[in-house]
XYZ file of C-alpha atoms in Angstrom:
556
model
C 3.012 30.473 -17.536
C 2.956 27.723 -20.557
C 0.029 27.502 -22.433
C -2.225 25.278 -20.033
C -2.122 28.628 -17.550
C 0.218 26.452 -14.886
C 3.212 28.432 -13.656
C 5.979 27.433 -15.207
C 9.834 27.493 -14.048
C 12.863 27.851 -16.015
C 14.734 24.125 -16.710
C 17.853 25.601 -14.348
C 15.001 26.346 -11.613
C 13.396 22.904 -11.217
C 17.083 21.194 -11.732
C 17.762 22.978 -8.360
C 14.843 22.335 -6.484
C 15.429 18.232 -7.596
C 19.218 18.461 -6.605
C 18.168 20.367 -3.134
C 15.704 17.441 -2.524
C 17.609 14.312 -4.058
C 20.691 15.859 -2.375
C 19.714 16.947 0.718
C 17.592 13.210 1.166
C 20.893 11.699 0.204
C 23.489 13.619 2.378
C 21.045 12.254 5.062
C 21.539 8.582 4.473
C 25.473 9.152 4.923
C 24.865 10.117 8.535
C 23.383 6.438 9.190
C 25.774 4.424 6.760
C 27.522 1.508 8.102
C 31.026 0.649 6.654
C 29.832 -2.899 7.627
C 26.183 -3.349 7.073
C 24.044 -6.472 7.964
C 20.870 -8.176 6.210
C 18.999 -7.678 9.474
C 19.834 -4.121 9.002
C 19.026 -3.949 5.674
C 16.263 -5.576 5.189
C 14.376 -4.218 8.602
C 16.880 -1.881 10.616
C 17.359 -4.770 12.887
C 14.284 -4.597 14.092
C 14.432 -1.536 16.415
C 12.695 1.100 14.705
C 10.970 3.336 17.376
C 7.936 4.896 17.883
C 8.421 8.043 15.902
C 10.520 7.069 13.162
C 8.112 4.353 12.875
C 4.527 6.114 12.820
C 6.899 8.759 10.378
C 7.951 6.159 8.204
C 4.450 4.408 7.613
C 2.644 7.705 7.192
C 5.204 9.172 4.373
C 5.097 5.738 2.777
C 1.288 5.406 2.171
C 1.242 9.332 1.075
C 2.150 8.799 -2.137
C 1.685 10.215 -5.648
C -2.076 9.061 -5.921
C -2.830 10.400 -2.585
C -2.719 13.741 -4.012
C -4.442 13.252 -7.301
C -6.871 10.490 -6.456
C -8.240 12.147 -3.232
C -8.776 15.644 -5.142
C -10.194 13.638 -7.720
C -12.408 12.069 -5.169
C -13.518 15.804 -3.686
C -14.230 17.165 -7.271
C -16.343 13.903 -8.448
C -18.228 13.070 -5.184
C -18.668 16.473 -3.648
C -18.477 17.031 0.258
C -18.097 13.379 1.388
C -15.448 12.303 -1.096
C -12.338 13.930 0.520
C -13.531 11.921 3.365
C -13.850 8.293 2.086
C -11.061 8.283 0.683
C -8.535 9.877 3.237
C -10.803 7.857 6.000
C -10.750 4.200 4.570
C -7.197 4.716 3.450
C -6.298 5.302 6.801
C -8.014 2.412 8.335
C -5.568 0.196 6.553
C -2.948 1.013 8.255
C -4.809 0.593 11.923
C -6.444 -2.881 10.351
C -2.748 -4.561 10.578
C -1.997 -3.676 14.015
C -3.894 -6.660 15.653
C -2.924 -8.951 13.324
C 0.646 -7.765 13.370
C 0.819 -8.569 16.565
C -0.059 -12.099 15.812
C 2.545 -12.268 13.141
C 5.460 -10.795 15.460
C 4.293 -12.746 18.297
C 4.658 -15.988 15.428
C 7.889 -14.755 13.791
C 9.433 -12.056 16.044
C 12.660 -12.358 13.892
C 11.021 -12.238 10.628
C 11.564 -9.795 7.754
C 8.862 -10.169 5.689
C 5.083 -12.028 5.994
C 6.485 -14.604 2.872
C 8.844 -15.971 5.692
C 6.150 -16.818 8.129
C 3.661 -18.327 5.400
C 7.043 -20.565 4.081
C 7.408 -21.821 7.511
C 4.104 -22.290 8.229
C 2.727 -23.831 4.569
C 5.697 -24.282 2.485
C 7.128 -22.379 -0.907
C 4.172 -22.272 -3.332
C 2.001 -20.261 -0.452
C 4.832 -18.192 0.135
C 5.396 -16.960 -3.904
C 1.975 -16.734 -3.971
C 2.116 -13.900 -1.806
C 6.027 -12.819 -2.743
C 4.720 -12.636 -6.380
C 1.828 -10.711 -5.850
C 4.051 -8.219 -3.689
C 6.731 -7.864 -6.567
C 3.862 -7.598 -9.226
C 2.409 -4.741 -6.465
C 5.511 -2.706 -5.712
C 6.746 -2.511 -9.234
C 3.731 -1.147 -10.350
C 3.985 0.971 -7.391
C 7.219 2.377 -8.634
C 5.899 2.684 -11.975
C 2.672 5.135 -10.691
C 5.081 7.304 -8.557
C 7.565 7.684 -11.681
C 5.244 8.164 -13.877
C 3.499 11.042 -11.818
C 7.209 12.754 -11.532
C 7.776 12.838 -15.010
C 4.055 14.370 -15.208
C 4.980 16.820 -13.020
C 8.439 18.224 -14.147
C 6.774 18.197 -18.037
C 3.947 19.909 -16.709
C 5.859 22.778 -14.684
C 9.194 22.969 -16.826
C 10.157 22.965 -19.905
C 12.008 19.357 -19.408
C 10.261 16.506 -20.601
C 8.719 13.485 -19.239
C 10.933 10.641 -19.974
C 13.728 13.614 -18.082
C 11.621 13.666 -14.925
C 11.060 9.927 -14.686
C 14.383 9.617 -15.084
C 15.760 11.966 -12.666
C 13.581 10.697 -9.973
C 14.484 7.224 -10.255
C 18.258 7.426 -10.296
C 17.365 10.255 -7.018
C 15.465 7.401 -4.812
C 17.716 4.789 -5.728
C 21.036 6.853 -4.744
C 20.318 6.970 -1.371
C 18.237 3.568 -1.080
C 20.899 2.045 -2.145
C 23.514 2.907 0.646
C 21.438 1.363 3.281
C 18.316 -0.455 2.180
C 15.337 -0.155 4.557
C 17.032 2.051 7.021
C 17.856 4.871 4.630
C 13.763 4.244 3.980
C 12.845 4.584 7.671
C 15.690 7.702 8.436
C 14.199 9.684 5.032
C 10.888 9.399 5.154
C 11.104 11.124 9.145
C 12.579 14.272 7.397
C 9.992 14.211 3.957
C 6.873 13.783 6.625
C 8.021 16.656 8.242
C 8.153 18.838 5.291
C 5.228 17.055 3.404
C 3.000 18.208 6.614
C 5.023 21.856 6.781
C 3.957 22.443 3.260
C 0.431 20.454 3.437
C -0.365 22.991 6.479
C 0.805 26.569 4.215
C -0.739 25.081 0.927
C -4.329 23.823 1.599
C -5.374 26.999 3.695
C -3.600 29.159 1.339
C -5.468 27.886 -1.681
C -8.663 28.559 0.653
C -8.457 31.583 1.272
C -7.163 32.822 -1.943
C -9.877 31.469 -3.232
C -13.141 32.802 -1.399
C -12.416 31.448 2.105
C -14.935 29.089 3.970
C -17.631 31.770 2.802
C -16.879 30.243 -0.864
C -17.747 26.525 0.000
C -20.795 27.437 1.315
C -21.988 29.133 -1.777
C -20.358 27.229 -3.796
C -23.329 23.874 -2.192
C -25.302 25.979 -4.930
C -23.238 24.542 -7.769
C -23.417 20.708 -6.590
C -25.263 18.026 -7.274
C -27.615 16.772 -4.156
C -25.625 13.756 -4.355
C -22.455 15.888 -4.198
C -23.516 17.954 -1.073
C -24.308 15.484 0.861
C -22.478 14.075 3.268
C -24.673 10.674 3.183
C -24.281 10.231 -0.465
C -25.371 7.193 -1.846
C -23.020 7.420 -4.746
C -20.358 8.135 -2.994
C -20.153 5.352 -0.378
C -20.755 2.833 -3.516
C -18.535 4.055 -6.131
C -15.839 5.159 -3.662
C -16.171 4.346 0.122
C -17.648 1.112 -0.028
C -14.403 -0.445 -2.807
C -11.613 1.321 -0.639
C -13.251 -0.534 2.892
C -13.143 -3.454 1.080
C -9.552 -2.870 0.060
C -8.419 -2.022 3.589
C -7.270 -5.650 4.866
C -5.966 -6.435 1.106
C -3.586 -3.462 1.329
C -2.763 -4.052 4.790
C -1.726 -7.875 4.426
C -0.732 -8.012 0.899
C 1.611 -5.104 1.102
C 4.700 -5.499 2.310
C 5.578 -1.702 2.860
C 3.820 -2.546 5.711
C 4.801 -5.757 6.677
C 8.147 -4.433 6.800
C 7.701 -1.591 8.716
C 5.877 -4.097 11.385
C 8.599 -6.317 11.737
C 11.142 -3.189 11.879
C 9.693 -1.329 14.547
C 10.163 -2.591 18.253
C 7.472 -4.947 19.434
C 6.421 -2.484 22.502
C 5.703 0.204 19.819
C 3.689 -1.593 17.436
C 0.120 -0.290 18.721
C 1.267 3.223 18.941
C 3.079 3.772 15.610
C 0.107 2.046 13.785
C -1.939 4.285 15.360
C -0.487 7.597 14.954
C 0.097 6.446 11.455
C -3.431 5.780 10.845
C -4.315 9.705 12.663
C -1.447 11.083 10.055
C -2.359 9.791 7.058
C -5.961 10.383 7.817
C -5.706 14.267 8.256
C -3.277 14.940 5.634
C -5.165 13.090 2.715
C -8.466 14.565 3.276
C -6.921 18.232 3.677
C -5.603 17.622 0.226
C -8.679 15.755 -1.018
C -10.369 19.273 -0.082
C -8.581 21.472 -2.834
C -10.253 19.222 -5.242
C -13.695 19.989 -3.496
C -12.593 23.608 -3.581
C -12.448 23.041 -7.575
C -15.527 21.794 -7.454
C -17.388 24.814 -5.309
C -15.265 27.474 -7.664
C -16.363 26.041 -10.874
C -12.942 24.813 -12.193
C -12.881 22.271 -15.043
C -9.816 20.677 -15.403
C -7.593 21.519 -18.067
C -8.111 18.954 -21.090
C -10.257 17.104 -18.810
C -7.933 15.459 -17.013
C -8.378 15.178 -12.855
C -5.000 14.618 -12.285
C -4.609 18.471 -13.309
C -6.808 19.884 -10.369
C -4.400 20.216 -7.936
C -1.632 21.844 -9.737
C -4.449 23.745 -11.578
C -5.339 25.448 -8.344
C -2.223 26.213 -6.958
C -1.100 27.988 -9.689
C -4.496 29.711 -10.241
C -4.163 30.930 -6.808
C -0.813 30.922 -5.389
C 2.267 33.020 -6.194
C 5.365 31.230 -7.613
C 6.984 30.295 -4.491
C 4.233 28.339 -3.185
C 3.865 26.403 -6.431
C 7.791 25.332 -5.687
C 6.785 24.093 -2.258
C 3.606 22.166 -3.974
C 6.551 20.552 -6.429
C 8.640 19.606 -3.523
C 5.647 18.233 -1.888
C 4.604 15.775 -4.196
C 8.241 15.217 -4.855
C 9.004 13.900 -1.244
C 5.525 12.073 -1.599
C 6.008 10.177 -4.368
C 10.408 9.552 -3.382
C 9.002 8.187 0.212
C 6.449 5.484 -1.132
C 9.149 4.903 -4.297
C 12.046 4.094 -1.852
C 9.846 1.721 0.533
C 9.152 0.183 -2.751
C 12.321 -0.586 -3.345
C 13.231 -1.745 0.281
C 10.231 -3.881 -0.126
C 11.324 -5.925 -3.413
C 14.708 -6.232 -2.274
C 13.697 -8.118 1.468
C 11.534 -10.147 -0.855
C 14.185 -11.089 -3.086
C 16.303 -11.478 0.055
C 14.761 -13.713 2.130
C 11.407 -15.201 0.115
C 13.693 -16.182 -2.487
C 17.353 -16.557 -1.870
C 17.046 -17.280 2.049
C 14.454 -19.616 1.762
C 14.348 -20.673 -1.688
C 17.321 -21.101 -2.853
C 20.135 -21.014 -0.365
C 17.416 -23.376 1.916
C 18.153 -21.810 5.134
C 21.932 -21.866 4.463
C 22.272 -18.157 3.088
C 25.538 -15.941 2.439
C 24.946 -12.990 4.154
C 26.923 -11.019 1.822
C 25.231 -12.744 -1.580
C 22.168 -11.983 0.337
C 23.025 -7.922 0.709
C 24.550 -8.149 -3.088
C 21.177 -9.551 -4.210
C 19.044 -6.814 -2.122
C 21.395 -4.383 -3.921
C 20.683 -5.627 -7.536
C 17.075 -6.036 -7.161
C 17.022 -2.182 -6.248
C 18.461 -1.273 -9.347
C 16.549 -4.086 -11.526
C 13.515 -2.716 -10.087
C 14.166 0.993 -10.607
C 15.223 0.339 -14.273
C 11.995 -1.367 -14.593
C 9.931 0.974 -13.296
C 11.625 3.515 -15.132
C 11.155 1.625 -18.907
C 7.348 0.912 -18.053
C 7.144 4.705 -16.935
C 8.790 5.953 -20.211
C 6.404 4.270 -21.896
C 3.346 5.823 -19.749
C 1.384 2.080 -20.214
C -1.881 1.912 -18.848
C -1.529 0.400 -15.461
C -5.643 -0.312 -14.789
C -5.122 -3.973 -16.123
C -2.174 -4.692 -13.909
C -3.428 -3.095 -10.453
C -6.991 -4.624 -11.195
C -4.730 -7.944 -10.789
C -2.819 -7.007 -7.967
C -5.942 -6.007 -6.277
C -7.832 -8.905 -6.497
C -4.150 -11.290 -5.224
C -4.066 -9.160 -2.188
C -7.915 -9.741 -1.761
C -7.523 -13.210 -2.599
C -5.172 -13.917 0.050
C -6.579 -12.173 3.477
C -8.693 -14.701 4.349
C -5.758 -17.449 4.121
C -2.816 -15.315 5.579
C -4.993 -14.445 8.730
C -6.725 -17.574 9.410
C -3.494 -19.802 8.942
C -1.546 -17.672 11.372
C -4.580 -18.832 14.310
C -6.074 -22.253 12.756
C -4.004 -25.006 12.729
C -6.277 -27.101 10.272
C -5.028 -25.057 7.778
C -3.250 -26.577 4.719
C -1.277 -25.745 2.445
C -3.546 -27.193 -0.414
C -6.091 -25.390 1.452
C -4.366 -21.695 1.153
C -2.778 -22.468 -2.597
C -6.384 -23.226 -4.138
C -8.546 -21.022 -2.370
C -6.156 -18.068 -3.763
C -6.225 -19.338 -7.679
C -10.291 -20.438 -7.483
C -10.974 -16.825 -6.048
C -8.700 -15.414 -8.056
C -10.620 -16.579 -11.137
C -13.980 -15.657 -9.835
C -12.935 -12.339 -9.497
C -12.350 -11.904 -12.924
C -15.171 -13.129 -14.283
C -16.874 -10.837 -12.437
C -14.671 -8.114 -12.788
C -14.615 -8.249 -16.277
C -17.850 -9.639 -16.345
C -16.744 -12.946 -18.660
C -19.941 -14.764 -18.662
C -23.512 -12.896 -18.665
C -24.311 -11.369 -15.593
C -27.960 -12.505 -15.341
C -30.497 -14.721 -13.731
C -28.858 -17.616 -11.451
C -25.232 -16.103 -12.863
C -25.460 -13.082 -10.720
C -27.519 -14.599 -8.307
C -24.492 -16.460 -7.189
C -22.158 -13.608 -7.442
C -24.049 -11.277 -5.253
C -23.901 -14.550 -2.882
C -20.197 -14.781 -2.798
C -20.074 -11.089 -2.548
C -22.171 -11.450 0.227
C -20.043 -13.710 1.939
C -17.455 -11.666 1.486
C -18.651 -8.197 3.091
C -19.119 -10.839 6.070
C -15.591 -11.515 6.403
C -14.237 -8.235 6.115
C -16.393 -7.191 8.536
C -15.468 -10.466 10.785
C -12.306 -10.328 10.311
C -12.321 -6.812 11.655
C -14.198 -7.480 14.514
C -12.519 -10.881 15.053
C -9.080 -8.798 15.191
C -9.757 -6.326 17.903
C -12.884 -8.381 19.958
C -11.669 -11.630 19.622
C -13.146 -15.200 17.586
C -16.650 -14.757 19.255
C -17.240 -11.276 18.341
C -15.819 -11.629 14.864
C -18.450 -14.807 13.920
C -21.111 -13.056 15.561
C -20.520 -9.998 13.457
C -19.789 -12.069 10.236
C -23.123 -14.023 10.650
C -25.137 -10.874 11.138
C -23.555 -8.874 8.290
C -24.113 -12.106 6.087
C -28.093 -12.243 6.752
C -27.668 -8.317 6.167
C -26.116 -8.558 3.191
C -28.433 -11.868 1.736
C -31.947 -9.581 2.919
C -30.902 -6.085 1.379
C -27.771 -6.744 -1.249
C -29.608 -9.147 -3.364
C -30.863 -7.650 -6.322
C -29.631 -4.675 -5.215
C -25.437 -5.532 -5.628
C -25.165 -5.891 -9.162
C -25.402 -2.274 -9.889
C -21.877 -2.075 -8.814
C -19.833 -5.105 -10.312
C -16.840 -3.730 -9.125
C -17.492 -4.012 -5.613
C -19.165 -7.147 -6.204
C -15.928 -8.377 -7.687
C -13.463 -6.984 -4.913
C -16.268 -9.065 -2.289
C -16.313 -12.015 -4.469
C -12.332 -12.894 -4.045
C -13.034 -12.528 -0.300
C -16.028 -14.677 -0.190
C -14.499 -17.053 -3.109
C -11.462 -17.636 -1.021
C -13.177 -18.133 2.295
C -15.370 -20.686 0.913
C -12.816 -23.041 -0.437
C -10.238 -22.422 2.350
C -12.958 -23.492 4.980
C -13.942 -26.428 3.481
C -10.697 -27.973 2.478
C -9.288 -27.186 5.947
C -12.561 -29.139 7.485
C -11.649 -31.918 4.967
C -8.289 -32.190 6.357
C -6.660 -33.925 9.619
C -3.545 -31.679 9.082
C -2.119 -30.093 12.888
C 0.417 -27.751 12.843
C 2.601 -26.437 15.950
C 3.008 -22.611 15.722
C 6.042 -23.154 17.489
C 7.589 -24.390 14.986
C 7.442 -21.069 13.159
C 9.896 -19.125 15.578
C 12.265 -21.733 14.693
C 12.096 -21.569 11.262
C 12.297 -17.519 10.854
C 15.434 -16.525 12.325
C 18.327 -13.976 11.827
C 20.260 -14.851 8.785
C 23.370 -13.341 10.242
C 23.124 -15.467 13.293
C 22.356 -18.474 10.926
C 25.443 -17.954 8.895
C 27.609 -17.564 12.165
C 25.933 -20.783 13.786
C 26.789 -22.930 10.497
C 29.927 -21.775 9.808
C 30.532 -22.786 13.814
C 29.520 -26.014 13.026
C 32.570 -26.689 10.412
C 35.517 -28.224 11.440
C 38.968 -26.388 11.963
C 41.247 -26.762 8.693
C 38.215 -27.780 6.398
């Protein structure tokens, strides 16, 4: 034990468990390695992912180092309903791309990322728009999921926290780096399977030790009303009703998952989306539930800090051994979201920016893999400096959250309308983008007409979450129907009522913001555009550089 009560292993034990782990993951990736490999491969395993490494692959990425802390966090702070909302609207972001990703395969079936089809259809400032904000996204990413190693080995070894960062970024990128995306895909299959192995022994374990089912119920005595309810007003404000809202910005702006659509086969899109969404659903509100165990015990975390529950728990109530399976657990969680990270930046750097930027549809596929190669390594040094330092990320993902907000409403209507401009998509993303940040950080007084008109555009933009939704699965009738209807909603009962919560009202205003001034520049405009033309313009890199390099002349 150290002197925070955790179980504590010697510096020779949790150097073993990493090398098992980091070894094992990367004796894997040899079994798949290609003496020759190609960018199709690399970037999105050619594009024939199937169904189960696929729904495998999605679920390990999005169960990642916050998934553990945030949803116990979640349990302990809003009682009985928390574990819930956040494991629940999680999920939903991964089954809220499926439609659309059909749309975008069906537009670009050879495409490797969603910057390619927005270049083809808009042009290069649309496309960084959306590249940036996914570099800005997954190095943060990488950051968070270092940062919580380095937490971890400190916490249960005697190592220290720089030594855990570091360990676990040079373990993610060694086998990364051998085959990009695929290594992702073929790794993340074996981690799910022991992340749900363990998440199946752990959770009940830490149950039963501690009471059983008979201890939740009398532990209702010890709760808030708010807390043991499952209706909880509190709740669904402060944490169900910001992650809905986030569920379309997470599902187009990241392109973990627009990878892992254009990877898998085109037949197995619904199904891996949807077993992914069933996965990730179950497992994050089982572990959500050992903070609500905390809660029903009486536990107060250890220097106040919620990101202690979990670990607090096991090792109140577990032996030894299971605490090494808990480190292993978040381990694989973290390495699985950290290495799709890393896939992600490098098919951005790939194609957004060398394919299409700067070798203009002319690439080298072997400058191309190079490239893919050094961004993985730029990006893990990166995320291992800004993890040393353990900065406080809430600024940056605060930014990154409202950019992927920003941008749903142009990425999904310019892949069906096309009135859509590219004036249209650049300004609607930088005017929403500033609105958002007034209100965030509340830069001018929220009062009188002020708020008035914030609560408006907030209001607008619970209707187009909830019509883009409906617009996805039912169709363009449905969706307006059900945007109109939640706008009247939201105008009767939100007003007045909204600004009690400015930081949903700032996560609704970049929808509504961007909405707004994409609509009415698009209705200003006389611009056509022939979806066609984006199939031509997203194609296999390797076949491009064949096809060109047909096209010279013998002896030149």
């Amino acid at each position: 034990m150290n002197e925070n009560g955790f179980t504590q292993f010697s510096t020779v034990t949790v150097l073993l468990l990493l090398l098992a782990f980091y070894g094992g993951t990367y004796l894997l990736t040899l079994l798949i390695r290609k003496d020759k490999e190609d960018t199709a491969g690399f970037m999105v395993a050619g594009h024939q992912v199937g169904f189960g490494m696929g729904a495998a692959s999605m679920t390990a990425t999005w169960i990642w180092a916050a998934s553990f802390y945030a949803a116990a966090t979640s349990g302990y702070t809003y009682g009985v309903s928390g574990p819930i909302h956040y494991g629940l609207w999680g999920a939903l972001m991964i089954l809220f791309i499926y439609p659309f990703g059909r749309r975008f395969r069906q537009l670009a079936p050879n495409g490797h990322t969603l910057g390619e089809l927005i270049h083809a259809r808009h042009g290069p400032s649309s496309q960084l728009i959306l590249a940036g904000s996914n570099v800005l996204g997954s190095i943060i990413s990488l950051m968070v999921n270092f940062t919580a190693a380095g937490a971890l080995v400190s916490v249960l070894s005697p190592l220290s926290f720089q030594a855990g960062v570091l360990i676990a970024g040079v373990g993610v990128l060694s086998y990364t780096l051998t085959s990009g995306f695929r290594a992702s895909v073929f790794t993340d299959f074996a981690q799910l399977i022991a992340l749900m192995a363990i998440a199946i022994v752990i959770i009940p374990a830490v149950l039963f030790s501690a009471g059983g089912p008979s201890m939740m119920v009398e532990g209702l005595s010890r709760m808030t009303d708010e807390q043991a309810s499952m209706l909880s007003v509190d709740a669904i404000m402060n944490q169900g009703a910001p992650f809905f809202v986030a569920v379309l910005a997470y599902a187009i702006g990241n392109q973990t998952i627009s990878q892992r659509l254009f990877a898998v086969r085109k037949k197995n899109i619904k199904s891996t989306f949807l077993t992914a969404t069933l996965g990730y659903g179950a497992i994050v509100i089982g572990l959500g539930m050992i903070g609500l165990m905390a809660l029903s015990v009486g536990i107060e975390p250890i220097d106040g800090n919620m990101n202690n529950l979990i670990p607090q728990m096991v090792s109140t109530y577990l032996p030894p051994v299971f605490v090494a399976l808990f480190f292993i657990l978040v381990i694989g969680s973290l390495s699985s979201t950290a290495d799709s990270d890393l896939s992600a930046l490098s098919a951005i750097m790939m194609a957004d920016v060398y394919g299409k930027n700067i070798a203009k549809d002319d690439p080298n596929p072997k400058v191309m893999l190079l490239i893919g190669r050094v961004t993985m390594i730029v990006a893990t040094v990166a995320g291992l400096i800004f993890a040393s330092f353990s900065l406080d990320i809430l600024v940056m993902l605060v930014f990154v959250g409202a950019l992927w907000g920003s941008i749903v409403f142009p990425v999904i209507i310019s892949c069906f309308w096309s009135r859509v401009s590219n004036a249209a998509f650049t300004w609607s993303v930088l005017v929403a983008m500033l609105m958002f940040c007034i209100a965030r950080f509340e830069l001018l007084e929220m009062s009188g007409l002020t708020v008035q008109l914030f609560e408006f555009l907030a209001s607008v933009g619970a209707s187009v979450v909830i019509g883009l939704m409906i617009f996805g699965f039912f169709g363009r009738a449905a969706g307006l129907l059900a945007g109109a209807l939640t706008l009247v909603a939201m105008l009767v009962f939100a007003t007045g009522f909204l600004r009690d919560y400015m930081v949903l009202v700032a996560s609704l205003t970049a929808y509504g913001t961007s909405a707004i001034v994409c609509t009415a520049m698009t209705l200003l405009s006389n611009e056509r555009f022939d979806f066609d033309l984006i199939k031509k313009r997203v194609g296999n890199y390797d076949d491009i550089a064949e096809e060109n390099s047909a096209l010279i002349p013998e002896g030149v």
